[in-house]
Every structure is written in structure tokens, then in C-alpha cells.
Amino acid sequence: MFDSAILIPSLLNGITTGAVYALIALGLTLIYGVLHIINFAHGAGLMLALYGVYLLKERLGIDPYLALPVMVVGMFLLGYCLQRLVINRASHGKDENILLVTLGLSIIMENAALLAFQSDTRSIETPYTLATVTIGPAMIAVPKLVAFAGALVVSAILVWLIQATDLGRAIRAVAREKQGAKLMGIHVDHVYAISFGIGLACLGAAACFLLPAYYVNPQVGNGFVLVAFTIVVLGGMGSFTGALLGGLLIGVVESLGGLYLGESLGQIGIFGIFILVLLFRPQGLFGARS
Amino acid sequence: MKRWRRDIAVIVLFVGAILILTTSSDSGVLLNFLMMALYATLLAQAWNILGGFGGQFSFGHALFFGTGAYIQSIAQMQWGLGAWAALPLALLGAAMVGIFVGALSFRYGLKGSYFALVTLAFAEVFRILALSVNFTGAGVGLMLPLKESLANMQFGSPRGYVYLILVFVVLALLISCWLRHSRFGAYLQAIRDNEDAARALGVNPFGIKLGAIALSAALMGAGGAFYVQVFHYIDPGLAFGPHTSVEALVAAIVGGMGTLWGPVLGAFLLHGLSDITRNLFGQLPGINMIIYGLVLVLIVTFMPRGIAGLSATLRARLGGRNG
Amino acid sequence: MRTRRIFMTQSAAAASAMAFPLIGGAQPKTVKVGVLHPVTGALAYSGQQCRLGAMMAVEDINKAGGIKSLGGAKIEALLGDAQSQPQAGAAEVEKMNEAGVSAVVGAFASAICLATTQAAAKHNLPHVVDVGVADQIVERGLKNTFRFGPGYRKCAETAVANLHVLNTLAGKPARTVMIIHEESLFGTGTANLLARELPGYGYEVKEVIKHANPTRDFNNIVLRMKAVNPDIVIPANYYNEYALLVRTMQQQKVQPKAIYSVLGGAASSYKFVKECPDAANGIIDCNHWFNPKDKRSAAMRKRVEAQGQFFSYEVFMAYTATRLLADAIERAKSADRAAIIQALENSTFSDHIMPYGQTKFVNGQNTGAQPLMTQVQKNDIKVIVPREFREVEPLFPMKA
């Protein structure tokens, strides 16, 4: 129905878009996998991170890619403090309360941004914003290729962190068996906060890769939340490889769906997969049966 | 036996209070507030049946709301039915969608977050479909013609709408009351507390949960039908978007899940809060919502069992300090 | 019983009046006007721009001596937030009604306007619609609703007719069209009308693409554009998506003979021209625009930009809608709602910066209202059609 001159670029577009989705989902899957909370504030976190990248570029002239270390550390600290000082205290550990607290936080964050930055959309100009690389019949935007590479690197770092470090072992212990971990002397609250912090740090990285190809306004996070949830479920809650591959897969599904069904109806592919995975393989591609 | 008599008595008092307020005031603001607060109550009550009593959290309750709203509109505009004839169809349609989603989800054993996410996904799927098919008006939506009359379920004065929504709220209260005191309700709550144990005792979780979701969906569909009769316009975003889903669950949880009056308290409090804050600091838009978000977080922090559970929370706190 | 009713009504009114931020000071003899827009939520930017325009008008009117026929009574604006939701808008109208407003100006978005005009009608409260392009708003038979600007049917018809004129003058280089629209009320409604009108003028609509709000990536749509290769691309969407679409086209080096938008979100937008001059260059738009020959419009633009804001259509639409209302109050010689409705019905308001000539309302729609065709040339937005407002010669097609 479509010849390769359309299909191949569409696939490549899907993969690179999916890479950005994966970056956003990586943080969400860690937060869900460890703290078992559905983080309603994830979209707002992405929005704050995007404003951070924007400000660093506009006020201090720092290129988004060079801003990576600053953003990652900054978002980590924000996440750590939010979890330790607010979410933990407010929710008393009850699931439904955590939901409301993250919801309340997202409302506060979105409207604080509205107050501080007003509602207009902002974007940045970089020398590579419009540059493309030709791959076969496709012209792929440079920022998207960088995002793809970034997603691979970030996933690798996270996998290494979880598998090969003491911190990672502690996180895995807490995720699997909280009480047991406590008995082993692991400081659970601290680990929870670190995990949440890492989750937000991933958003910091995602923002650095996303802003050159996109824009920021107070509501920008809302457009990514549902897709991120889908990827987390598809990949398996708690699995980084799953989030990466799930993200790429969803990106391709969205792309091909848009091509065959039209951009609006094509979105149904994403949620169709969401439902099918939930019904028939809820542990996702790489998750463990819980 | 006495417990349910007491509940009914309080329901009667509640209805009486609303009626007194409605008939003695000419204030459009008050009547509009009552109407919208009762509407929010209905949504919260519907969610509470499945989420509070049944323990199955739904993030996509707008699915049933939108179904009811669209059927109410389509039945009048395309099938030539009257508003009152359309209403039972709207409730039935919503219930059927509920049974469909419930059957799939419960058959495949979805619980907790998984169930919540699948309801969210279904709501999104319906939203996208509604955007693409013609009989829902696609992106343009459906606009109900303005024709005020009792036969058309369109009232010139908000009083008429208050009475209408009150009927639904009372219906939901009676259903919740029934869940508190009936065998079905006992089974439902047993399933919520420990599904395996309940099954071992001979309860059929699948059937019970299906009944609960059908009831919950029907009431939510009533909310959707009511919305269309008041605002005369529905589109896929308004029908199936996350706003309504969130409104329902927040009010129910803040008010106190699994209680009779929780949804009422939560809906009135949150609606009142949003109404009051909307115009505070009007010069600086956004502050009003920040205050709303802060209050939400504070309520959750200090009233973890919701408003209705406040006495239990206080008892636990005081007991803990003394014990 | 009666005293209790009065007490409740009065205390509710007092409470709601106190709940509103009062602008213009609490002086005796003021005319209260509700200014209602979605200043939070998804539509916050447009809502805030509208509010800016309306408040500028109130300021100007009061500075010039207020409503002279009422002894110099000042206009007191009661600000309302529709929170980007119809039900919040309707609730605000109730509050404004109780606070004793004589009229309401608002509410930008069509879906919200549907709810607010209806709520206002219950109290016979005059409601001037500032933007709200859906034609249903003025076709419901509500006597209190008045829209100063054009609806999307007028915009679509004008756009198609003018496209034909431009195309014919250039020797008919363009024949195929691709429409790209956002999926909700305004985009779908506009696209439907265009798809219906265009074939009648001999154009082939090769494809109509509907996209979501928000759309995160336009590469696929641009790919389709490459495949279909239309002569003209017609976008009808909001700012963010329009900007992303056009920039993606620039990035993928897709350049149709013309980008011809109808109510395009970023098309006749100074913000877009400033931030993406290359992508914006040459874009033609059929949109709300001010009369460029009226010197006051340039002055207003400077004034808005001095505040650090862009002179977007929301600003001048809301400004002129408010001035229309003030003119009606002046002629009604009264703050009474029925009198104002009557005055609006008979309005001949012509002292404005819009290209509408003398106002004439038929069933709530100003028949003189029209959009203008603009084109981005040399980093500025200039009117090209109709001739009486032309500032530069149109460049059509952009690419041979």
C-alpha cells in the first residue's frame, strides 16, 4: 500500500520518536517497579525539566546536550526531596493516597509553572535544530538521532546501576521485599527516595533530548503521560530493557498506525496494545510475574 | 436491622435539607452550586461503588460517563426519542459497556494497578473512536437543540435540574446503603478485602464484581446523560477525557472510600473549594489551582481515611499516643 | 419566609461580589461587566491574551470619561476564569449574574461559549462573543448572544473564494490541495466546510489529515505530504501544532506551491514570525485581522508589545468586542440588561479598528464581519486581500 520510500522513513521516524518515549518511560518504570506507585506527577516532572533546559539555554547559553549533567543532578535532588519530604509523609503508605498526593503535586507544579512562565509556548533555537541526516530514503532530524543514542546510553547506565552496584542491589531488595530489606539493615525510606530521584533524573535527561525537537509550556507533560504508561506496562513494570524496547515498539506502532489509519485514529494502535498486553501478558515483555 | 434504618433516616434528612435550600433561595449561584455539587456527588458515588465497596480502582470511569452522554444525545437527535425515553437507554448502554470491560478484565484476573490502567486505556480508545466516527459527530461533537420543557428534560430554572440530579443522587445513596447492609454488598466487600478467602468461602467473585461494575457504570452513565441535558453539548474530549475520571475518584477518596457519605462530603468539599478559589487572586491566574492542589495534599496528609473516616483517624491517633 | 429569601439572595450576591477581583475601584455609579476567559488550563495562553485585550478596552473607555450618557460612569470589570472547561464557564456566568453585571464579554473557545451564552440567556444577560468561531453559537436562537467577528463558515467561504482569485490571477498553477486540521470542533468544522467548497471551484482535495491535540511529531504527516505532493497545503489548527508542522516541513525540505491556512494557529502570528522567520516566510492566512489602514491599530500594536506581549488576534478581537459593548451601553443610556440587548441589536458601531465597516447584527451575527487574507513577507505580516485593505502585492505561488 505504501512503497518503501514512505515506509522506511516512517519506521525510522517511529524508532527515533519512540526513543524519546522510552527515556520518559524509564523513570516511570523504576518508580513503579520499586515504590509500586503510579506517578501521576510524571508529566509535570517532564514539564519542569523542559523549563529547566529552556532556562539554561536562554539565560546562561548552555546547549541542551551540555546541560545534561546539571539537569540530571538537579532533577535527582528534586525527586529525592519530593519523595522523602512530601509524598512519603503525606501518603502514609496507602496506595490511593499516594495517587492523590502525586495528583495534587502535578496540579501545583503545572500552575506554578503557569504563574512563573506564563502560558505561552517556548522553544529554543540551536544550530542543529533543523539539521537532518540522510539514511536511505529518509531524512532524519539530528536531534532525534541524538535522542535515540541517548536512550540507549541511559538505559545501559540504568541497567548497570541496578545489576552491578550495591545501590542497585538495595533497590532490588526493597522492590521485592520491603520488610525483609529493612530487617537486613537497608534504609528503606532512603532507597525509596533515591529511586524516585533517579526516576526524575531520567526525565531530566529526556528533557535535554526532547526540547531541541519540541517545545515547552505548562501543559506539555500531559501529552506524554499516557504513552509513558503504555510503554511501562508493555515492557514490564520495573524493567529498563523493557521500557527501552517497549518505547521503540510503541513509536513504530504509532508511526505505522498513523500511516495506515490516519494520525488521529492511528493513536488507537497504542491503546489497543496497552489493553492486549494488560489482558494477555500483564507482566509485559520483560517483567516478572508479580 | 437498626443500622439501615438509621442510614435511611439520614438520607431523608439530607434530601430535606437540599429541598429546603432549593426552595427557599432565589440565588442562581447557590442553585448552580447545589446542582454541580450534587452532580459531582453522583460521579463520586458511582466510582465509590466499584472502587470503595468493591476495591477495584478505575482510572477510566469517564468511559461510562461518555457512553451515557452520547447515547442520551444520539437517541434524541438521531433516533427521534424523547429525553425521558433516552435516559434508560443511556443507563443501559453504560451498564453494558461496564459489563464488557468488567468481563474482559475480571476474566483475565486484572487487579489493582493493572485494572486501573486498563480502564484508562478503554476510555482513551473510546475517545479516539468517537473522534473518528460520524454518528458521534466526530470532532465537532453533538449539540442538543435548546427546547425548554419538562418533557424535554430541559429546565429554565436551575431548580428543575437540582431536583433531577437529586433523584439520581438519592438512587445512588440507596444503592450504597443496600451495599452496606445486603448479602451482595457483604460479598463485594469480602472480595475487596481478600478475594481468595472469599472464593474459598463459596462466593463467586466474577459475578459479584460484574454486578458492581454494572451498577457503577449505570450511575456514571446517568451523570453523563445529566451533563448533556444541562450543557447541551458533548464532544469526545468532554465525554471520555481524564477530567471526569479524575473528578470522580478524587472526590470519592477524599470523602472516604467505601462509606455511604464519603462521596457526598468529598464532592461538596472539593467543589466548594474549587468554586471559592477560582476567583481568589484573579489577577494572577494559576494561584487558585495551586491552592486547590495544596489543600488536596493537606487533606490526604491529615485525613488519610478521608473525611468520613476522620473519626477513625482521630481515634487511632489519640489511641496511639496514649497506648 | 420572604425576608429569609431576600437575605439569602443579598448575602449570596454580596459574597459573590466580594469574591470577584474588582478593577476600576469601588466607586459609586459604575457599570459592571463580566470579562470571562479560560485563563488557566489548556487554553491559558489564548484566554490571557483575550483578557489583556478586554482590559485594555476597559482602561481606554474609562480614561476617555467612561459612559458619558450615564454621567461618566466607569466600567468595572469582574474577571472570571473559565478554567478551559464549559461547566466552569457556566458557573462563572452565574456568579457574574448574581454580582449584578450588566453584560458579559468572552469566552474565546467555542465549546465554552456554547455553555456561557446559554447560561447568560437564562438571565437575559447580554453576552458578546469575542472569538468563538463555531457557527452554532449564533444559530441557536438565543436573543442575548452577539458575535462581532466572523464564524468559520464565513472564514472558509472567504478563504476558498480568495484562493480562487489568487490562483486565477497567477495563471492557475495550483490544482491539488491537502487539508491538515486539528481533531476538535474548530478544526473539524473548518475542514468539513473547506472540503465541501473547494471542489466547486475546481480544486481537488487529495487528502484530509486529522491530527490530535497535542501532536508530538509531524514527520509522518510531512511524509504523506511528500507522497501526495499537493500544490497547496491548508492547515487549520492551534499554535503549537501549526508551528511544529511548518518547522517539520522546513526540516524535511517540503515546500508546496503555497501554504494557505484558514484560521491557522501560528499563521498570522507575530510570535511565530519572530521565532521562526524562515519557516514563516510566505505563509498566507485567512484569519481574524485588524484594519491595517487604521492608524490606531499600529498604535495598539506598539502598546501591547511594550508590555512584552504579542499583538495576537485574541487581543484585538477581545478589545473590539468590549468596545462594541461599551458603545451599546452608551446608546442604551442605561445599565439595564434588556436595554443593552436592544442597543446591541440595533448597533451601528463603526468606530473600531476591525475591517468590518458598520456593524449590523442579524440573529446575533455581525453581517459586516470578515476575515482578511494576510501573508508573511519580509518578516512582517501584511494584508493582501481584499484590495481595499491591501498592503503588499501577494506572492503566489511561493514556489513555481
Tab-separated table of C-alpha atoms in Angstrom, chain C residues 13-332:
chain	number	residue	atom	x	y	z
C	13	ALA	CA	-24.794	38.480	45.966
C	14	ALA	CA	-22.583	40.270	48.426
C	15	ALA	CA	-20.434	37.207	48.856
C	16	SER	CA	-20.035	36.705	45.136
C	17	ALA	CA	-19.378	40.382	44.535
C	18	MET	CA	-16.657	40.271	47.158
C	19	ALA	CA	-15.291	37.118	45.653
C	20	PHE	CA	-14.506	38.860	42.400
C	21	PRO	CA	-11.361	40.895	41.928
C	22	LEU	CA	-12.702	44.379	41.308
C	23	ILE	CA	-10.977	46.510	38.782
C	24	GLY	CA	-11.728	50.182	38.363
C	25	GLY	CA	-12.158	50.873	42.011
C	26	ALA	CA	-15.279	50.617	44.106
C	27	GLN	CA	-16.663	53.960	43.037
C	28	PRO	CA	-20.375	54.710	43.130
C	29	LYS	CA	-22.013	54.730	39.650
C	30	THR	CA	-20.181	52.044	37.733
C	31	VAL	CA	-21.361	49.671	35.091
C	32	LYS	CA	-20.277	46.141	35.918
C	33	VAL	CA	-19.145	43.990	33.010
C	34	GLY	CA	-18.091	40.370	33.278
C	35	VAL	CA	-14.824	39.512	31.488
C	36	LEU	CA	-14.757	35.722	31.205
C	37	HIS	CA	-11.926	33.714	29.648
C	38	PRO	CA	-10.085	30.413	30.138
C	39	VAL	CA	-7.010	31.834	31.848
C	40	THR	CA	-5.898	28.511	33.345
C	41	GLY	CA	-5.778	25.065	31.813
C	42	ALA	CA	-5.069	24.060	28.238
C	43	LEU	CA	-6.259	27.329	26.697
C	44	ALA	CA	-4.489	29.575	29.149
C	45	TYR	CA	-2.430	31.481	26.604
C	46	SER	CA	-5.350	32.490	24.426
C	47	GLY	CA	-7.513	33.229	27.441
C	48	GLN	CA	-4.924	35.516	28.933
C	49	GLN	CA	-4.411	37.330	25.646
C	50	CYS	CA	-8.159	37.878	25.372
C	51	ARG	CA	-8.278	39.209	28.905
C	52	LEU	CA	-5.439	41.578	28.058
C	53	GLY	CA	-7.381	42.962	25.111
C	54	ALA	CA	-10.602	43.346	27.060
C	55	MET	CA	-8.882	45.086	29.957
C	56	MET	CA	-7.116	47.481	27.574
C	57	ALA	CA	-10.513	48.423	26.202
C	58	VAL	CA	-11.934	48.997	29.684
C	59	GLU	CA	-8.924	51.148	30.514
C	60	ASP	CA	-9.310	53.201	27.336
C	61	ILE	CA	-13.025	53.696	27.820
C	62	ASN	CA	-12.626	54.798	31.413
C	63	LYS	CA	-9.759	57.106	30.576
C	64	ALA	CA	-11.873	58.787	27.926
C	65	GLY	CA	-14.524	59.579	30.507
C	66	GLY	CA	-16.464	56.369	30.915
C	67	ILE	CA	-20.053	56.033	29.738
C	68	LYS	CA	-20.981	59.620	29.087
C	69	SER	CA	-24.706	59.033	28.742
C	70	LEU	CA	-24.658	57.675	32.305
C	71	GLY	CA	-22.880	60.695	33.695
C	72	GLY	CA	-19.375	59.415	33.141
C	73	ALA	CA	-19.961	56.098	34.883
C	74	LYS	CA	-16.855	53.950	34.720
C	75	ILE	CA	-16.821	50.374	33.547
C	76	GLU	CA	-15.989	47.983	36.325
C	77	ALA	CA	-14.644	44.677	35.062
C	78	LEU	CA	-15.331	41.492	37.009
C	79	LEU	CA	-12.734	38.932	35.951
C	80	GLY	CA	-13.755	35.313	35.559
C	81	ASP	CA	-11.771	32.152	34.855
C	82	ALA	CA	-13.453	29.506	32.706
C	83	GLN	CA	-10.631	27.059	33.504
C	84	SER	CA	-10.768	25.724	29.922
C	85	GLN	CA	-13.968	23.797	30.829
C	86	PRO	CA	-17.555	24.617	29.792
C	87	GLN	CA	-19.012	23.915	33.217
C	88	ALA	CA	-16.593	26.284	34.945
C	89	GLY	CA	-17.535	28.963	32.418
C	90	ALA	CA	-21.225	28.470	33.109
C	91	ALA	CA	-20.635	28.642	36.866
C	92	GLU	CA	-18.759	31.905	36.438
C	93	VAL	CA	-21.671	33.366	34.469
C	94	GLU	CA	-23.965	32.530	37.382
C	95	LYS	CA	-21.628	34.320	39.759
C	96	MET	CA	-21.364	37.315	37.480
C	97	ASN	CA	-25.116	37.434	37.153
C	98	GLU	CA	-25.514	37.493	40.887
C	99	ALA	CA	-22.835	40.127	41.251
C	100	GLY	CA	-25.033	42.342	39.132
C	101	VAL	CA	-23.163	42.584	35.848
C	102	SER	CA	-24.934	44.286	33.005
C	103	ALA	CA	-23.220	42.194	30.338
C	104	VAL	CA	-20.557	39.555	29.731
C	105	VAL	CA	-17.677	39.516	27.246
C	106	GLY	CA	-15.993	36.199	26.474
C	107	ALA	CA	-15.241	33.253	26.345
C	108	PHE	CA	-12.773	32.609	23.495
C	109	ALA	CA	-13.300	28.883	22.907
C	110	SER	CA	-16.385	27.707	21.019
C	111	ALA	CA	-17.253	24.877	23.386
C	112	ILE	CA	-17.054	27.200	26.365
C	113	CYS	CA	-19.044	29.913	24.564
C	114	LEU	CA	-21.831	27.433	23.934
C	115	ALA	CA	-22.188	26.927	27.667
C	116	THR	CA	-21.710	30.544	28.731
C	117	THR	CA	-24.134	32.086	26.229
C	118	GLN	CA	-26.718	29.577	27.300
C	119	ALA	CA	-26.219	30.301	30.994
C	120	ALA	CA	-26.380	34.032	30.302
C	121	ALA	CA	-29.572	33.628	28.280
C	122	LYS	CA	-31.367	32.269	31.336
C	123	HIS	CA	-30.907	35.639	32.994
C	124	ASN	CA	-31.397	37.673	29.825
C	125	LEU	CA	-27.808	38.780	30.263
C	126	PRO	CA	-26.238	40.217	27.102
C	127	HIS	CA	-23.197	38.182	26.055
C	128	VAL	CA	-20.760	39.472	23.471
C	129	VAL	CA	-18.717	36.636	21.973
C	130	ASP	CA	-15.169	37.761	21.317
C	131	VAL	CA	-13.763	34.903	19.240
C	132	GLY	CA	-15.713	31.591	19.345
C	133	VAL	CA	-15.891	30.737	15.628
C	134	ALA	CA	-18.334	27.836	15.691
C	135	ASP	CA	-21.441	28.928	13.873
C	136	GLN	CA	-23.702	27.006	16.232
C	137	ILE	CA	-23.077	29.681	18.843
C	138	VAL	CA	-25.187	32.229	16.981
C	139	GLU	CA	-27.546	29.791	15.327
C	140	ARG	CA	-29.408	28.612	18.377
C	141	GLY	CA	-31.868	31.447	18.541
C	142	LEU	CA	-30.530	32.955	21.755
C	143	LYS	CA	-31.583	36.589	21.874
C	144	ASN	CA	-28.786	37.633	24.215
C	145	THR	CA	-25.850	36.439	22.128
C	146	PHE	CA	-23.908	38.755	19.825
C	147	ARG	CA	-20.770	37.877	17.894
C	148	PHE	CA	-18.794	40.735	16.471
C	149	GLY	CA	-16.319	38.698	14.423
C	150	PRO	CA	-16.838	36.084	11.711
C	151	GLY	CA	-17.626	32.417	12.202
C	152	TYR	CA	-15.814	29.563	10.499
C	153	ARG	CA	-18.300	29.264	7.686
C	154	LYS	CA	-17.616	32.841	6.645
C	155	CYS	CA	-13.885	32.273	7.017
C	156	ALA	CA	-13.940	29.083	4.964
C	157	GLU	CA	-16.053	30.619	2.200
C	158	THR	CA	-13.900	33.744	2.048
C	159	ALA	CA	-10.727	31.687	2.045
C	160	VAL	CA	-11.826	29.469	-0.805
C	161	ALA	CA	-13.130	32.366	-2.907
C	162	ASN	CA	-9.917	34.324	-2.385
C	163	LEU	CA	-7.752	31.312	-3.099
C	164	HIS	CA	-9.504	31.031	-6.418
C	165	VAL	CA	-8.910	34.694	-7.166
C	166	LEU	CA	-5.218	34.478	-6.314
C	167	ASN	CA	-4.810	31.271	-8.244
C	168	THR	CA	-6.609	32.569	-11.310
C	169	LEU	CA	-4.565	35.790	-11.354
C	170	ALA	CA	-1.375	33.741	-11.233
C	171	GLY	CA	-2.471	31.634	-14.171
C	172	LYS	CA	-3.961	28.711	-12.238
C	173	PRO	CA	-0.720	26.976	-11.214
C	174	ALA	CA	-2.384	25.181	-8.318
C	175	ARG	CA	-4.955	22.450	-8.586
C	176	THR	CA	-4.485	19.971	-5.749
C	177	VAL	CA	-4.996	20.592	-2.076
C	178	MET	CA	-4.160	18.821	1.183
C	179	ILE	CA	-6.012	19.858	4.340
C	180	ILE	CA	-4.401	19.290	7.740
C	181	HIS	CA	-6.636	20.017	10.710
C	182	GLU	CA	-6.833	19.520	14.431
C	183	GLU	CA	-9.376	16.982	15.553
C	184	SER	CA	-11.799	19.020	17.667
C	185	LEU	CA	-14.636	21.442	16.951
C	186	PHE	CA	-12.853	24.296	15.206
C	187	GLY	CA	-10.526	22.232	13.064
C	188	THR	CA	-13.041	19.615	12.028
C	189	GLY	CA	-15.739	22.157	11.344
C	190	THR	CA	-13.442	24.292	9.210
C	191	ALA	CA	-12.057	21.300	7.329
C	192	ASN	CA	-15.536	19.971	6.557
C	193	LEU	CA	-16.551	23.297	5.079
C	194	LEU	CA	-13.382	23.592	3.020
C	195	ALA	CA	-13.680	20.066	1.669
C	196	ARG	CA	-17.191	20.911	0.575
C	197	GLU	CA	-16.427	24.267	-1.041
C	198	LEU	CA	-13.143	23.582	-2.822
C	199	PRO	CA	-14.307	21.093	-5.469
C	200	GLY	CA	-16.918	23.608	-6.561
C	201	TYR	CA	-14.134	25.944	-7.605
C	202	GLY	CA	-12.325	23.193	-9.454
C	203	TYR	CA	-9.795	22.121	-6.819
C	204	GLU	CA	-9.086	18.529	-5.984
C	205	VAL	CA	-8.854	17.768	-2.292
C	206	LYS	CA	-6.324	14.957	-2.386
C	207	GLU	CA	-6.264	14.278	1.284
C	208	VAL	CA	-7.682	15.493	4.581
C	209	ILE	CA	-5.479	14.701	7.559
C	210	LYS	CA	-6.821	14.965	11.063
C	211	HIS	CA	-4.394	15.098	13.963
C	212	ALA	CA	-4.597	15.105	17.723
C	213	ASN	CA	-4.101	17.902	20.228
C	214	PRO	CA	-1.280	17.701	21.090
C	215	THR	CA	0.599	16.006	18.304
C	216	ARG	CA	4.070	15.111	19.373
C	217	ASP	CA	5.596	14.587	15.970
C	218	PHE	CA	4.682	15.672	12.452
C	219	ASN	CA	7.182	13.638	10.486
C	220	ASN	CA	4.591	11.154	9.306
C	221	ILE	CA	2.220	13.825	8.143
C	222	VAL	CA	5.035	15.510	6.270
C	223	LEU	CA	5.906	12.143	4.733
C	224	ARG	CA	2.353	11.834	3.469
C	225	MET	CA	2.715	15.335	2.106
C	226	LYS	CA	5.816	14.267	0.205
C	227	ALA	CA	3.934	11.296	-1.203
C	228	VAL	CA	0.774	13.153	-2.149
C	229	ASN	CA	2.652	16.240	-3.333
C	230	PRO	CA	-0.228	18.700	-3.165
C	231	ASP	CA	0.106	22.112	-4.714
C	232	ILE	CA	-1.398	23.785	-1.696
C	233	VAL	CA	-1.306	22.771	1.944
C	234	ILE	CA	-4.143	24.133	4.091
C	235	PRO	CA	-3.577	23.866	7.860
C	236	ALA	CA	-6.344	24.644	10.364
C	237	ASN	CA	-5.050	24.098	13.867
C	238	TYR	CA	-3.704	25.718	17.014
C	239	TYR	CA	-0.397	27.448	17.504
C	240	ASN	CA	1.763	24.610	18.829
C	241	GLU	CA	0.800	22.111	16.167
C	242	TYR	CA	0.939	24.651	13.355
C	243	ALA	CA	4.423	25.739	14.357
C	244	LEU	CA	5.647	22.159	14.670
C	245	LEU	CA	4.131	21.236	11.310
C	246	VAL	CA	5.664	24.109	9.427
C	247	ARG	CA	9.063	23.617	11.044
C	248	THR	CA	8.991	19.920	10.206
C	249	MET	CA	8.170	20.836	6.610
C	250	GLN	CA	11.124	23.172	6.599
C	251	GLN	CA	13.350	20.493	8.064
C	252	GLN	CA	12.253	17.863	5.570
C	253	LYS	CA	12.579	20.382	2.764
C	254	VAL	CA	8.974	20.021	1.695
C	255	GLN	CA	7.773	23.148	0.009
C	256	PRO	CA	4.379	23.171	-1.652
C	257	LYS	CA	3.387	25.941	-4.045
C	258	ALA	CA	1.683	27.657	-1.159
C	259	ILE	CA	0.846	27.188	2.497
C	260	TYR	CA	-2.583	28.659	2.685
C	261	SER	CA	-4.112	28.474	6.109
C	262	VAL	CA	-7.619	29.099	7.272
C	263	LEU	CA	-7.731	30.200	10.883
C	264	GLY	CA	-4.211	28.874	11.147
C	265	GLY	CA	-2.885	28.874	14.688
C	266	ALA	CA	0.544	30.271	14.002
C	267	ALA	CA	-0.082	31.688	10.587
C	268	SER	CA	-0.762	35.357	11.187
C	269	SER	CA	1.108	35.316	14.443
C	270	TYR	CA	3.820	37.798	15.272
C	271	LYS	CA	5.213	35.333	17.754
C	272	PHE	CA	5.776	32.722	15.067
C	273	VAL	CA	7.241	35.212	12.644
C	274	LYS	CA	9.676	36.385	15.283
C	275	GLU	CA	10.718	32.931	16.443
C	276	CYS	CA	10.810	31.082	13.112
C	277	PRO	CA	11.235	33.666	10.372
C	278	ASP	CA	12.399	31.208	7.750
C	279	ALA	CA	9.586	28.749	8.270
C	280	ALA	CA	7.003	31.529	8.421
C	281	ASN	CA	8.061	33.267	5.278
C	282	GLY	CA	5.384	33.403	2.592
C	283	ILE	CA	2.600	31.757	4.549
C	284	ILE	CA	-0.829	33.023	3.610
C	285	ASP	CA	-3.573	33.044	6.187
C	286	CYS	CA	-7.279	33.779	6.206
C	287	ASN	CA	-7.839	34.870	9.753
C	288	HIS	CA	-9.086	37.490	12.128
C	289	TRP	CA	-7.147	40.651	11.420
C	290	PHE	CA	-7.343	44.343	12.119
C	291	ASN	CA	-7.752	47.093	9.549
C	292	PRO	CA	-4.153	47.983	8.595
C	293	LYS	CA	-5.212	51.358	7.179
C	294	ASP	CA	-6.472	52.478	10.570
C	295	LYS	CA	-3.562	54.193	12.325
C	296	ARG	CA	-4.899	53.218	15.741
C	297	SER	CA	-4.095	49.563	15.057
C	298	ALA	CA	-0.386	50.274	14.711
C	299	ALA	CA	-0.500	52.297	17.901
C	300	MET	CA	-2.253	49.477	19.716
C	301	ARG	CA	0.300	47.000	18.463
C	302	LYS	CA	3.120	49.131	19.860
C	303	ARG	CA	1.288	49.463	23.146
C	304	VAL	CA	0.831	45.697	23.530
C	305	GLU	CA	4.406	44.933	22.523
C	306	ALA	CA	5.631	47.486	25.045
C	307	GLN	CA	4.054	45.277	27.690
C	308	GLY	CA	6.150	42.394	26.439
C	309	GLN	CA	3.220	40.610	24.820
C	310	PHE	CA	2.499	39.705	21.225
C	311	PHE	CA	-0.259	41.518	19.359
C	312	SER	CA	-2.179	38.338	18.670
C	313	TYR	CA	-5.691	38.099	17.293
C	314	GLU	CA	-7.103	37.335	20.737
C	315	VAL	CA	-6.042	40.784	21.890
C	316	PHE	CA	-7.705	42.874	19.222
C	317	MET	CA	-10.767	40.636	18.954
C	318	ALA	CA	-11.482	40.985	22.656
C	319	TYR	CA	-10.620	44.677	22.587
C	320	THR	CA	-13.075	45.493	19.826
C	321	ALA	CA	-15.765	43.226	21.273
C	322	THR	CA	-15.533	45.150	24.537
C	323	ARG	CA	-15.706	48.476	22.739
C	324	LEU	CA	-18.764	47.254	20.851
C	325	LEU	CA	-20.379	46.537	24.188
C	326	ALA	CA	-19.422	49.905	25.639
C	327	ASP	CA	-20.868	51.628	22.596
C	328	ALA	CA	-24.136	49.763	23.117
C	329	ILE	CA	-24.250	50.739	26.794
C	330	GLU	CA	-23.641	54.328	25.769
C	331	ARG	CA	-26.520	54.281	23.318
C	332	ALA	CA	-28.797	52.396	25.665
